[in-house]
Amino acid sequence: MAKGGNSISKTAVWILMGLLILGLGGFGATNLTGTVNTLGTVGDKNIDLNTYARDLGREIQNIQRRSGEPLPFTRVREIGLDQAVLSRLVTQRALDNETSNIGLSIGDENLRDQILQIPTFQGVDGSFDREGYTFALRNSGLSESEFETTLREETARTILQGAVSSGVVMPQSYADTIVSYVAEQRDFTWARLTANDLDGPLLTATSDDLRSYYDENTQDFMRPDIKRLTFVHLSPDSLLPTIEIPEDQLRAEYETRIDEYNTPERRLVERLVFLDQEAADQAAAALEVNGTTFEALVDGRGLELADIDLGDVQRLELGDAGEAVFTAEAGDVVGPFATDLGPALFRVNGVLPAQSTSFEDAQLELRDALGSDRARRIIASEAENLDDLLAGGATLEEIAAESDMELGTLDWFDGSGDGIAAYVDFAEAARAVTVDDFPAIESLDDGGVFAIRLEEEIPAQPAPFDEVRPQVQANWENAQTENRLREQAEALVPQLAAGTDFAGLGLDATQEVDQTRSSFVGGTPPSFMSEVFEMATGDLRVIDSFGTVLLVRLDAVSAASDDPETQELQAQLTAQINQSLAQDLFDVFAQDTLLRAGQHIDQRALQAVHVNFP
């Protein structure tokens, strides 16, 4: 349950900042009797139109910030965001109606104390600023009485929620039962049988064997749902051959990027700094007489090699050490030399020779770079005209005939990754397109554009036998291997049950101890631990596992331990259960207050708010 002070402070922030940001002063609906300020009523309480608009706008902005993309109102309606905001507001007003009916409120003195604590209304000295309070509310479109009424209602709702939810505790046995289930432990021994353990070669599959297996397991050879698309596509690469870049522009670009084409020699260097000259000299001496290593010196300073790595540097970046470092060989340690941080030793880890690329050698790369940039600009300038043509009724075929766009067809399915289907933007459009959609120009992340038309949808169906025969044969052989191994493993079960150990049967066994339901044993199928926990002590079971079989014996069952980790789990689970129960109880209470109060929503006023959102 939220604390009253925090909740009220948040109320002040969203009332002030939300109205300032969204500028909702223009929201309102006009009918024959004048301006409507409410969306409806819950009991005796009005639902404020501007409050709904502000809350909805804030939710839309939150989603846009998280996704980084605009959220059109059509999408808002599709995901039911408007209904969720309205439902929340209706529930709040139902609670406000309930607090009024039972006479629950805070006095003027308590209200005053709450307002004085809100930082927004405090001056630079931390005291309440009366003029700032009035100014902030006026600029937010609120009167003092409206703000104070909102604050009273918020506080009353908080008190009501506390009265309903506090002291709600689930019986401890509930959490104990869950913890006992989750933290129970098993000890077991298991061995894997693979194709190498088969007691004889597999049979050779005949065509009839494979055909029968295919017919019995058709679901394993299904083609995905396919959308047969017609598309037009214009990419920067397709325009490159038509674009000429004058040599003077290429030379100007070369000069702009001269640092990329002419790089001086660089070295990969590590620098170990010491506290004083004496310590640095001693370290250098120890290296000279082979009394230590550079790594040992680093470790002695309590550092890692990553802490002293300078990366690749130029001579002038190293100051006094530059000359020595750049005449040293890879692996040499030089110094100590004075640095801004103190005397330091330098180790050379690699030499990156100077590189010089002439204009003639860079010309092709420069032409492609400038040409691609120009091609993207050309496409951007033509995209709007192409989209207008499509909107005017032009077909994809006509667009391709009258422009540089290339016409193509594609059998697209979710997961296609070749050609234009590899673009994320194209895949999203293909996933969403329907037969009723009209083609429209859409952008790709490389600067290209495309438009698509859905010709037909082909539901999932089995691939022809001849097409998937190699896969059928591989699956058949895998199934035969598992069946043979399972028969061999089941033949060993009586011997293990009689007391023969795994090693005596030639099995390389692994023992697992203190394993819980959430444990993972490498090389086992996802259902492995679930099957183990179905077994009783001494049980033996054969489990299929990716073309092999596992032979498992359950050795011991242990109750949940009383270690600190289990105790922490129990405490967290108890708190979570109690909180969930309290929330469920309050939700039921809130719904009851709404049913008793009754509600009426003015759909015309609601629509008047919605038309203000793009």
XYZ file of C-alpha atoms in Angstrom:
614
model
C 0.000 0.000 0.000
C 1.316 3.430 -0.878
C 2.240 5.844 1.891
C 0.022 8.927 2.084
C 2.803 11.514 1.848
C 4.430 9.977 -1.227
C 1.099 9.569 -2.971
C 0.116 13.187 -2.371
C 3.473 14.516 -3.574
C 3.053 12.528 -6.764
C -0.414 13.987 -7.190
C 0.983 17.509 -7.036
C 3.662 16.699 -9.566
C 1.354 15.193 -12.191
C -1.282 17.886 -11.712
C 1.239 20.668 -12.254
C 3.642 19.137 -14.735
C 1.054 17.144 -16.675
C -1.104 20.172 -17.373
C 1.884 22.339 -18.227
C 3.299 19.773 -20.654
C 0.103 18.738 -22.345
C -1.509 22.190 -22.322
C -4.937 20.784 -21.938
C -6.678 24.120 -21.533
C -8.216 23.647 -24.980
C -9.797 20.303 -24.159
C -13.551 20.629 -23.906
C -16.705 19.670 -25.702
C -19.319 22.087 -26.835
C -22.991 21.183 -27.094
C -26.203 23.169 -27.284
C -26.013 24.146 -23.619
C -22.393 25.289 -23.595
C -19.030 23.826 -22.586
C -19.049 20.345 -21.033
C -16.404 19.789 -18.323
C -17.271 16.230 -17.332
C -17.204 12.844 -19.009
C -19.955 11.518 -16.811
C -20.690 10.629 -13.226
C -20.033 7.915 -10.672
C -22.563 8.204 -7.892
C -22.494 11.872 -6.887
C -19.006 12.463 -8.308
C -18.263 13.980 -11.707
C -15.522 12.530 -13.911
C -13.385 15.487 -14.925
C -12.838 15.722 -18.671
C -9.408 17.380 -18.402
C -8.211 14.804 -15.872
C -9.034 12.002 -18.304
C -7.323 13.818 -21.186
C -4.240 14.487 -19.080
C -3.954 10.890 -17.813
C -4.453 9.449 -21.301
C -1.870 11.831 -22.766
C 0.635 10.861 -20.089
C 0.159 7.131 -20.777
C 0.626 7.674 -24.516
C 3.818 9.661 -23.884
C 5.164 6.932 -21.595
C 4.711 4.299 -24.286
C 6.261 6.549 -26.935
C 9.312 7.177 -24.728
C 9.810 3.461 -24.146
C 9.342 2.448 -27.781
C 10.956 5.493 -29.389
C 8.120 5.570 -31.923
C 4.924 7.634 -32.245
C 1.714 5.973 -31.038
C -1.228 6.981 -33.247
C -4.620 7.106 -31.576
C -5.933 4.292 -33.770
C -3.347 2.065 -32.116
C -4.293 3.462 -28.697
C -7.842 2.260 -29.319
C -6.679 -1.127 -30.600
C -4.691 -1.926 -27.457
C -7.454 -0.603 -25.211
C -5.307 2.064 -23.561
C -8.130 4.612 -23.547
C -10.477 2.145 -21.845
C -7.826 1.250 -19.243
C -7.317 4.924 -18.343
C -11.060 5.563 -18.181
C -11.624 2.455 -16.052
C -8.943 3.546 -13.591
C -10.461 7.034 -13.343
C -13.982 5.643 -12.880
C -12.732 3.397 -10.049
C -11.065 6.354 -8.340
C -14.264 8.392 -8.508
C -16.228 5.442 -7.108
C -13.857 5.411 -4.132
C -14.221 9.196 -3.800
C -17.983 8.734 -3.741
C -17.599 6.108 -1.010
C -15.411 8.328 1.160
C -18.006 11.103 0.846
C -20.842 8.750 1.814
C -19.070 7.578 4.966
C -17.833 11.085 5.825
C -14.122 10.262 5.488
C -11.914 13.323 4.913
C -8.986 15.265 6.360
C -9.294 18.541 8.218
C -8.052 21.893 7.013
C -5.011 21.737 9.294
C -3.886 18.393 7.893
C -4.489 19.649 4.358
C -2.377 22.718 5.081
C 0.460 20.535 6.427
C 0.383 18.411 3.279
C 0.602 21.441 0.985
C 3.473 22.955 2.978
C 5.464 19.724 2.507
C 5.252 19.741 -1.307
C 8.668 20.906 -2.651
C 7.071 22.432 -5.757
C 5.506 25.157 -3.611
C 8.616 25.976 -1.582
C 10.861 28.957 -2.166
C 14.658 28.965 -2.345
C 14.846 29.060 1.469
C 12.678 25.949 1.791
C 9.663 27.729 3.210
C 6.193 27.840 1.651
C 5.938 30.413 -1.169
C 2.373 31.678 -1.304
C 2.825 33.602 -4.541
C 4.570 30.656 -6.176
C 1.697 28.392 -5.094
C -0.921 30.659 -6.652
C 1.146 31.239 -9.800
C 1.808 27.503 -10.367
C -1.855 26.583 -10.002
C -3.005 29.435 -12.240
C -0.596 28.389 -14.983
C -1.852 24.827 -14.645
C -5.434 25.924 -15.199
C -6.473 25.031 -11.635
C -7.979 27.114 -8.891
C -6.789 26.680 -5.329
C -10.094 25.109 -4.353
C -9.867 22.572 -7.221
C -6.333 21.580 -6.299
C -7.140 21.312 -2.599
C -10.246 19.245 -3.345
C -8.131 16.866 -5.414
C -5.608 16.637 -2.591
C -8.349 15.915 -0.032
C -9.797 13.168 -2.234
C -6.395 11.598 -2.847
C -5.683 11.511 0.878
C -9.117 10.117 1.700
C -8.680 7.350 -0.894
C -5.316 6.475 0.636
C -6.857 6.271 4.112
C -9.715 4.135 2.775
C -7.330 1.749 1.036
C -5.309 1.425 4.221
C -8.421 0.633 6.237
C -9.462 -2.102 3.789
C -6.029 -3.593 3.067
C -4.011 -3.298 6.267
C -3.727 -6.318 8.521
C -4.590 -8.758 5.725
C -2.485 -11.870 6.276
C -2.602 -15.209 4.488
C -2.301 -18.271 6.786
C 1.380 -19.179 7.200
C 0.656 -22.733 6.144
C 0.035 -21.470 2.607
C 3.577 -20.107 2.227
C 5.022 -23.124 4.072
C 3.364 -25.494 1.618
C 4.694 -23.609 -1.416
C 8.227 -23.385 0.014
C 8.190 -27.083 0.873
C 7.197 -27.853 -2.700
C 9.715 -25.508 -4.327
C 12.683 -26.260 -2.060
C 12.294 -30.044 -1.794
C 15.471 -31.858 -2.841
C 16.328 -35.057 -4.677
C 19.455 -37.204 -4.900
C 19.625 -39.396 -8.007
C 21.983 -41.318 -10.254
C 21.702 -41.267 -14.019
C 23.484 -42.554 -17.120
C 23.135 -41.750 -20.805
C 22.888 -44.342 -23.571
C 23.828 -43.097 -27.038
C 23.992 -44.554 -30.534
C 27.464 -45.874 -29.649
C 25.810 -48.147 -27.040
C 23.533 -49.890 -29.551
C 23.909 -53.672 -29.464
C 23.761 -53.874 -33.252
C 23.439 -51.760 -36.410
C 20.200 -50.038 -37.339
C 18.007 -51.488 -40.046
C 18.161 -49.827 -43.465
C 14.979 -47.881 -44.166
C 13.020 -48.802 -47.281
C 10.997 -46.306 -49.275
C 7.842 -47.785 -47.740
C 9.307 -47.313 -44.233
C 10.046 -43.670 -44.933
C 6.677 -43.045 -46.571
C 4.866 -44.588 -43.607
C 6.910 -42.542 -41.153
C 6.154 -39.385 -43.153
C 2.415 -40.130 -43.146
C 2.400 -40.801 -39.397
C 4.422 -37.686 -38.513
C 3.229 -35.156 -41.081
C 3.209 -32.388 -38.432
C 7.026 -32.555 -38.334
C 7.296 -31.623 -42.023
C 4.922 -28.703 -42.289
C 5.530 -25.635 -44.399
C 4.726 -22.419 -42.524
C 1.827 -20.077 -43.281
C 2.823 -18.191 -46.433
C 1.832 -14.782 -47.727
C 2.251 -14.451 -51.485
C 3.328 -10.860 -52.003
C 3.921 -8.533 -54.910
C 6.284 -5.711 -54.078
C 8.206 -2.803 -55.547
C 11.583 -1.840 -54.112
C 14.005 1.014 -54.677
C 17.374 0.807 -52.933
C 20.326 3.223 -52.898
C 22.524 0.484 -54.386
C 20.270 0.163 -57.430
C 20.737 3.884 -58.205
C 24.519 3.939 -57.736
C 25.374 3.046 -61.374
C 23.349 6.053 -62.566
C 25.010 8.607 -60.288
C 28.107 10.505 -61.385
C 30.304 12.213 -58.791
C 32.701 14.882 -60.165
C 36.351 14.347 -59.313
C 36.636 17.677 -57.513
C 33.936 16.556 -55.068
C 35.748 13.275 -54.540
C 39.002 15.114 -53.818
C 37.244 17.485 -51.430
C 35.782 14.499 -49.560
C 39.208 12.857 -49.485
C 40.690 15.962 -47.855
C 37.838 16.061 -45.344
C 38.576 12.455 -44.381
C 42.353 12.690 -44.668
C 42.821 11.434 -41.101
C 41.105 8.185 -42.050
C 43.352 7.575 -45.039
C 46.650 8.704 -43.557
C 47.205 7.431 -40.025
C 50.527 7.698 -38.142
C 52.200 4.771 -36.431
C 50.481 3.754 -33.207
C 51.375 1.454 -30.356
C 49.297 -0.724 -28.046
C 50.547 0.335 -24.628
C 50.044 -0.411 -20.935
C 51.091 2.112 -18.284
C 51.838 1.164 -14.656
C 52.029 4.233 -12.399
C 53.895 4.217 -9.047
C 53.500 6.386 -5.983
C 57.036 7.810 -6.139
C 60.259 7.662 -8.123
C 61.954 5.262 -5.694
C 59.175 2.658 -6.071
C 59.285 3.003 -9.853
C 63.091 2.610 -9.950
C 62.929 -0.492 -7.765
C 60.332 -2.056 -10.049
C 62.433 -1.287 -13.142
C 65.492 -2.807 -11.457
C 63.567 -5.967 -10.557
C 62.604 -6.356 -14.188
C 66.211 -5.817 -15.305
C 67.554 -8.696 -13.210
C 64.639 -10.973 -14.072
C 63.541 -10.878 -10.476
C 59.887 -10.380 -11.373
C 57.464 -9.949 -14.281
C 55.402 -7.008 -15.436
C 52.240 -8.961 -14.554
C 53.544 -9.522 -11.023
C 54.199 -5.794 -10.634
C 50.634 -5.049 -11.745
C 49.248 -7.643 -9.337
C 51.370 -6.209 -6.538
C 49.662 -2.855 -6.998
C 46.252 -4.539 -6.615
C 45.383 -3.861 -10.257
C 44.239 -5.818 -13.293
C 45.846 -5.477 -16.721
C 42.596 -3.901 -17.942
C 43.104 -1.104 -15.379
C 46.403 0.022 -16.934
C 45.598 -0.485 -20.626
C 45.933 2.745 -22.646
C 44.795 1.128 -25.887
C 46.416 2.347 -29.109
C 48.215 5.676 -28.760
C 50.325 8.040 -30.859
C 53.828 9.188 -29.948
C 52.808 12.702 -28.873
C 50.150 11.345 -26.506
C 52.833 9.813 -24.298
C 54.867 12.956 -23.533
C 58.389 12.184 -22.261
C 57.861 8.448 -22.749
C 56.928 8.764 -26.430
C 60.418 8.389 -27.911
C 61.314 5.323 -25.844
C 57.954 3.608 -26.377
C 58.047 4.129 -30.152
C 61.581 2.769 -30.509
C 60.827 -0.300 -28.362
C 59.767 -3.678 -29.703
C 56.520 -5.463 -28.893
C 56.811 -6.970 -25.417
C 59.458 -4.465 -24.180
C 59.018 -2.546 -20.922
C 60.549 0.954 -20.807
C 60.821 3.614 -18.131
C 60.166 4.868 -15.605
C 59.093 8.199 -17.109
C 57.343 11.120 -15.463
C 53.590 11.433 -16.140
C 50.772 13.574 -14.778
C 49.908 10.723 -12.391
C 53.457 9.993 -11.239
C 56.463 7.965 -12.482
C 55.376 5.057 -14.677
C 56.626 2.011 -16.555
C 55.292 1.406 -20.076
C 54.895 -1.963 -21.811
C 54.497 -2.186 -25.598
C 51.972 -4.879 -26.561
C 51.809 -4.281 -30.284
C 52.862 -2.058 -33.169
C 50.318 -0.597 -35.573
C 52.326 0.690 -38.548
C 51.522 3.981 -40.230
C 49.108 3.711 -43.133
C 48.756 5.970 -46.137
C 46.006 5.556 -48.715
C 46.327 7.668 -51.862
C 43.410 9.456 -53.468
C 43.535 7.012 -56.360
C 43.229 4.020 -54.014
C 40.438 5.652 -51.986
C 38.532 6.916 -55.010
C 36.218 3.913 -55.399
C 35.262 3.932 -51.704
C 34.663 7.680 -51.802
C 32.524 7.352 -54.926
C 30.379 4.677 -53.260
C 29.980 6.733 -50.071
C 29.020 9.961 -51.832
C 26.915 8.108 -54.388
C 24.985 6.245 -51.682
C 24.337 9.476 -49.833
C 23.051 11.146 -52.980
C 20.963 8.083 -53.854
C 19.271 8.220 -50.441
C 18.446 11.880 -50.967
C 17.006 11.156 -54.424
C 14.849 8.360 -53.010
C 13.633 10.554 -50.147
C 12.626 13.280 -52.590
C 10.758 10.824 -54.848
C 9.061 8.814 -52.090
C 6.239 11.298 -51.492
C 5.410 11.485 -55.213
C 5.400 7.686 -55.480
C 3.119 7.443 -52.454
C 0.746 9.996 -54.009
C 0.592 7.906 -57.177
C -0.326 4.805 -55.181
C -2.936 6.752 -53.220
C -4.366 7.962 -56.528
C -4.963 4.386 -57.680
C -1.740 3.482 -59.514
C -0.828 -0.210 -59.304
C 2.559 -1.554 -58.272
C 3.098 -2.663 -61.843
C 2.449 0.860 -63.131
C 4.753 2.362 -60.496
C 7.544 0.008 -61.553
C 7.005 0.867 -65.222
C 7.100 4.617 -64.600
C 9.963 4.791 -62.061
C 13.238 3.147 -61.053
C 11.442 0.853 -58.588
C 11.940 -2.871 -59.204
C 8.904 -5.168 -59.289
C 9.090 -8.563 -57.618
C 7.098 -11.380 -56.035
C 7.810 -13.296 -52.846
C 6.360 -16.185 -50.873
C 6.943 -14.677 -47.438
C 6.735 -16.479 -44.106
C 7.689 -15.457 -40.594
C 11.419 -16.085 -40.466
C 12.203 -15.382 -44.123
C 15.681 -13.959 -44.340
C 16.713 -13.626 -47.961
C 16.806 -10.483 -50.101
C 14.332 -7.790 -49.182
C 12.740 -10.131 -46.624
C 15.852 -9.691 -44.462
C 14.844 -6.104 -43.668
C 13.055 -5.749 -40.317
C 10.795 -3.010 -41.722
C 9.733 -5.216 -44.621
C 9.068 -8.169 -42.304
C 6.865 -6.028 -40.043
C 4.895 -4.748 -43.029
C 4.521 -8.265 -44.479
C 3.358 -9.600 -41.124
C 0.659 -6.914 -40.856
C -0.574 -6.638 -44.459
C -4.069 -7.898 -45.347
C -5.890 -8.349 -48.648
C -7.911 -5.231 -47.901
C -4.867 -2.974 -47.559
C -3.850 -0.609 -50.345
C -0.118 -0.453 -51.126
C 1.755 2.505 -49.658
C 5.385 3.606 -49.752
C 7.312 2.575 -46.636
C 10.943 3.177 -45.678
C 13.845 0.811 -45.033
C 16.706 1.503 -42.649
C 19.252 1.748 -45.497
C 17.367 4.646 -47.099
C 15.437 2.498 -49.560
C 11.653 2.379 -49.977
C 9.146 -0.324 -50.829
C 5.449 -1.064 -51.173
C 3.687 -4.433 -50.957
C 0.404 -6.022 -51.994
C -0.935 -9.280 -50.584
C -2.081 -11.583 -53.384
C -3.119 -14.592 -51.293
C -2.527 -16.356 -48.013
C -1.505 -20.006 -48.152
C -2.145 -21.865 -44.889
C 0.433 -24.200 -43.404
C 0.576 -27.542 -45.219
C 2.879 -30.562 -45.375
C 5.898 -30.251 -47.626
C 5.928 -32.848 -50.441
C 7.549 -36.132 -49.416
C 10.224 -35.998 -52.110
C 11.237 -32.506 -51.010
C 11.814 -33.469 -47.363
C 12.939 -37.075 -47.856
C 16.437 -36.467 -46.373
C 14.851 -34.983 -43.247
C 12.355 -37.855 -43.079
C 15.187 -40.374 -43.223
C 17.171 -38.553 -40.509
C 14.101 -38.432 -38.247
C 13.337 -42.101 -38.931
C 16.869 -43.131 -38.008
C 16.727 -40.964 -34.876
C 13.422 -42.565 -33.855
C 14.806 -46.057 -34.488
C 17.871 -45.240 -32.389
C 15.728 -43.998 -29.490
C 13.452 -47.042 -29.681
C 16.385 -49.482 -29.657
C 18.127 -47.639 -26.833
C 14.909 -47.523 -24.820
C 14.514 -51.304 -25.191
C 18.110 -51.837 -24.042
C 17.690 -49.472 -21.085
C 14.426 -51.100 -19.998
C 16.171 -54.471 -20.101
C 18.725 -53.132 -17.600
C 16.095 -51.873 -15.131
C 15.484 -55.277 -13.437
C 19.232 -55.755 -12.886
C 19.597 -52.324 -11.298
C 16.523 -52.983 -9.175
C 18.092 -56.243 -8.015
C 21.172 -54.392 -6.702
C 23.619 -54.330 -9.595
C 25.287 -50.947 -9.768
C 25.579 -48.796 -12.901
C 29.296 -49.510 -13.335
C 28.633 -53.240 -13.190
C 26.449 -52.849 -16.278
C 29.112 -50.887 -18.106
C 27.344 -47.556 -17.649
C 29.164 -44.291 -16.951
C 26.884 -42.901 -14.237
C 26.653 -39.427 -12.702
C 25.423 -38.770 -9.158
C 23.419 -35.622 -8.423
C 22.684 -34.449 -4.862
C 20.448 -31.775 -3.335
C 18.724 -30.965 -6.613
C 15.510 -28.893 -6.515
C 12.686 -28.618 -9.030
C 14.302 -25.525 -10.519
C 17.729 -27.150 -10.918
C 19.115 -27.727 -14.389
C 21.257 -30.717 -15.319
C 23.214 -30.126 -18.505
C 22.429 -32.372 -21.454
C 18.947 -33.307 -20.241
C 15.555 -32.407 -21.758
C 13.419 -29.594 -20.277
C 11.043 -32.073 -18.611
C 13.853 -34.011 -16.914
C 13.576 -32.566 -13.389
C 9.775 -32.755 -13.491
C 9.984 -36.481 -14.237
C 12.577 -37.013 -11.511
C 10.272 -35.359 -8.966
C 7.458 -37.727 -9.960
C 9.557 -40.708 -8.834
C 9.631 -42.356 -5.420
C 12.822 -43.426 -3.642
C 14.325 -46.445 -5.403
C 12.314 -45.959 -8.607
C 14.033 -46.405 -11.975
C 12.912 -44.625 -15.107
C 13.959 -44.417 -18.774
C 13.675 -40.886 -20.231
C 14.066 -39.936 -23.915
C 16.623 -37.173 -24.531
C 17.422 -35.742 -27.979
C 18.179 -39.020 -29.784
C 19.574 -40.686 -26.657
C 17.955 -42.155 -23.534
C 18.639 -41.526 -19.865
C 18.441 -44.235 -17.234
C 17.645 -42.626 -13.862
C 17.456 -44.007 -10.312
C 16.066 -41.864 -7.475
C 18.278 -42.359 -4.422
C 16.789 -40.034 -1.794
C 14.051 -37.492 -1.134
C 14.849 -34.606 1.251
C 12.521 -32.018 2.709
C 13.288 -28.338 2.198
C 16.290 -27.311 4.275
C 16.112 -24.592 6.894
C 19.135 -22.695 5.579
C 19.247 -18.861 5.255
C 18.432 -19.028 1.550
C 15.231 -20.993 2.180
C 14.292 -18.680 5.035
C 14.731 -15.668 2.767
C 12.601 -17.349 0.101
C 9.887 -18.012 2.660
C 9.957 -14.405 3.907
C 9.752 -13.015 0.366
C 6.937 -15.391 -0.563
C 4.985 -14.546 2.598
C 5.263 -10.808 1.903
C 4.277 -11.308 -1.742
C 1.249 -13.451 -0.861
C 0.042 -11.021 1.798
C 0.433 -8.069 -0.591
C -1.389 -9.939 -3.349
C -4.229 -10.879 -1.009
C -4.541 -7.288 0.231
C -4.630 -5.988 -3.350
C -7.223 -8.584 -4.396
C -9.382 -7.690 -1.408
C -9.160 -3.991 -2.193
C -9.976 -4.623 -5.875
C -13.127 -6.498 -4.837
C -14.059 -3.640 -2.500
C -13.463 -1.056 -5.253
C -15.661 -2.979 -7.688
C -18.381 -3.213 -5.056
C -18.292 0.557 -4.482
C -18.609 1.095 -8.235
C -21.588 -1.254 -8.519
C -23.339 0.458 -5.601
C -22.571 3.961 -6.896
C -23.478 3.346 -10.537
C -21.836 5.116 -13.462
C -22.781 7.076 -16.547
C -20.318 7.942 -19.352
C -21.098 10.685 -21.890
C -19.878 9.158 -25.142
C -20.077 12.508 -26.977
C -17.792 14.156 -24.424
C -15.457 11.167 -24.597
C -15.240 11.472 -28.382
C -14.603 15.212 -28.055
C -11.468 14.411 -26.031
C -10.294 11.717 -28.447
C -10.383 13.967 -31.517
C -7.660 16.116 -29.918
C -5.160 13.240 -30.140
C -3.362 12.631 -33.453
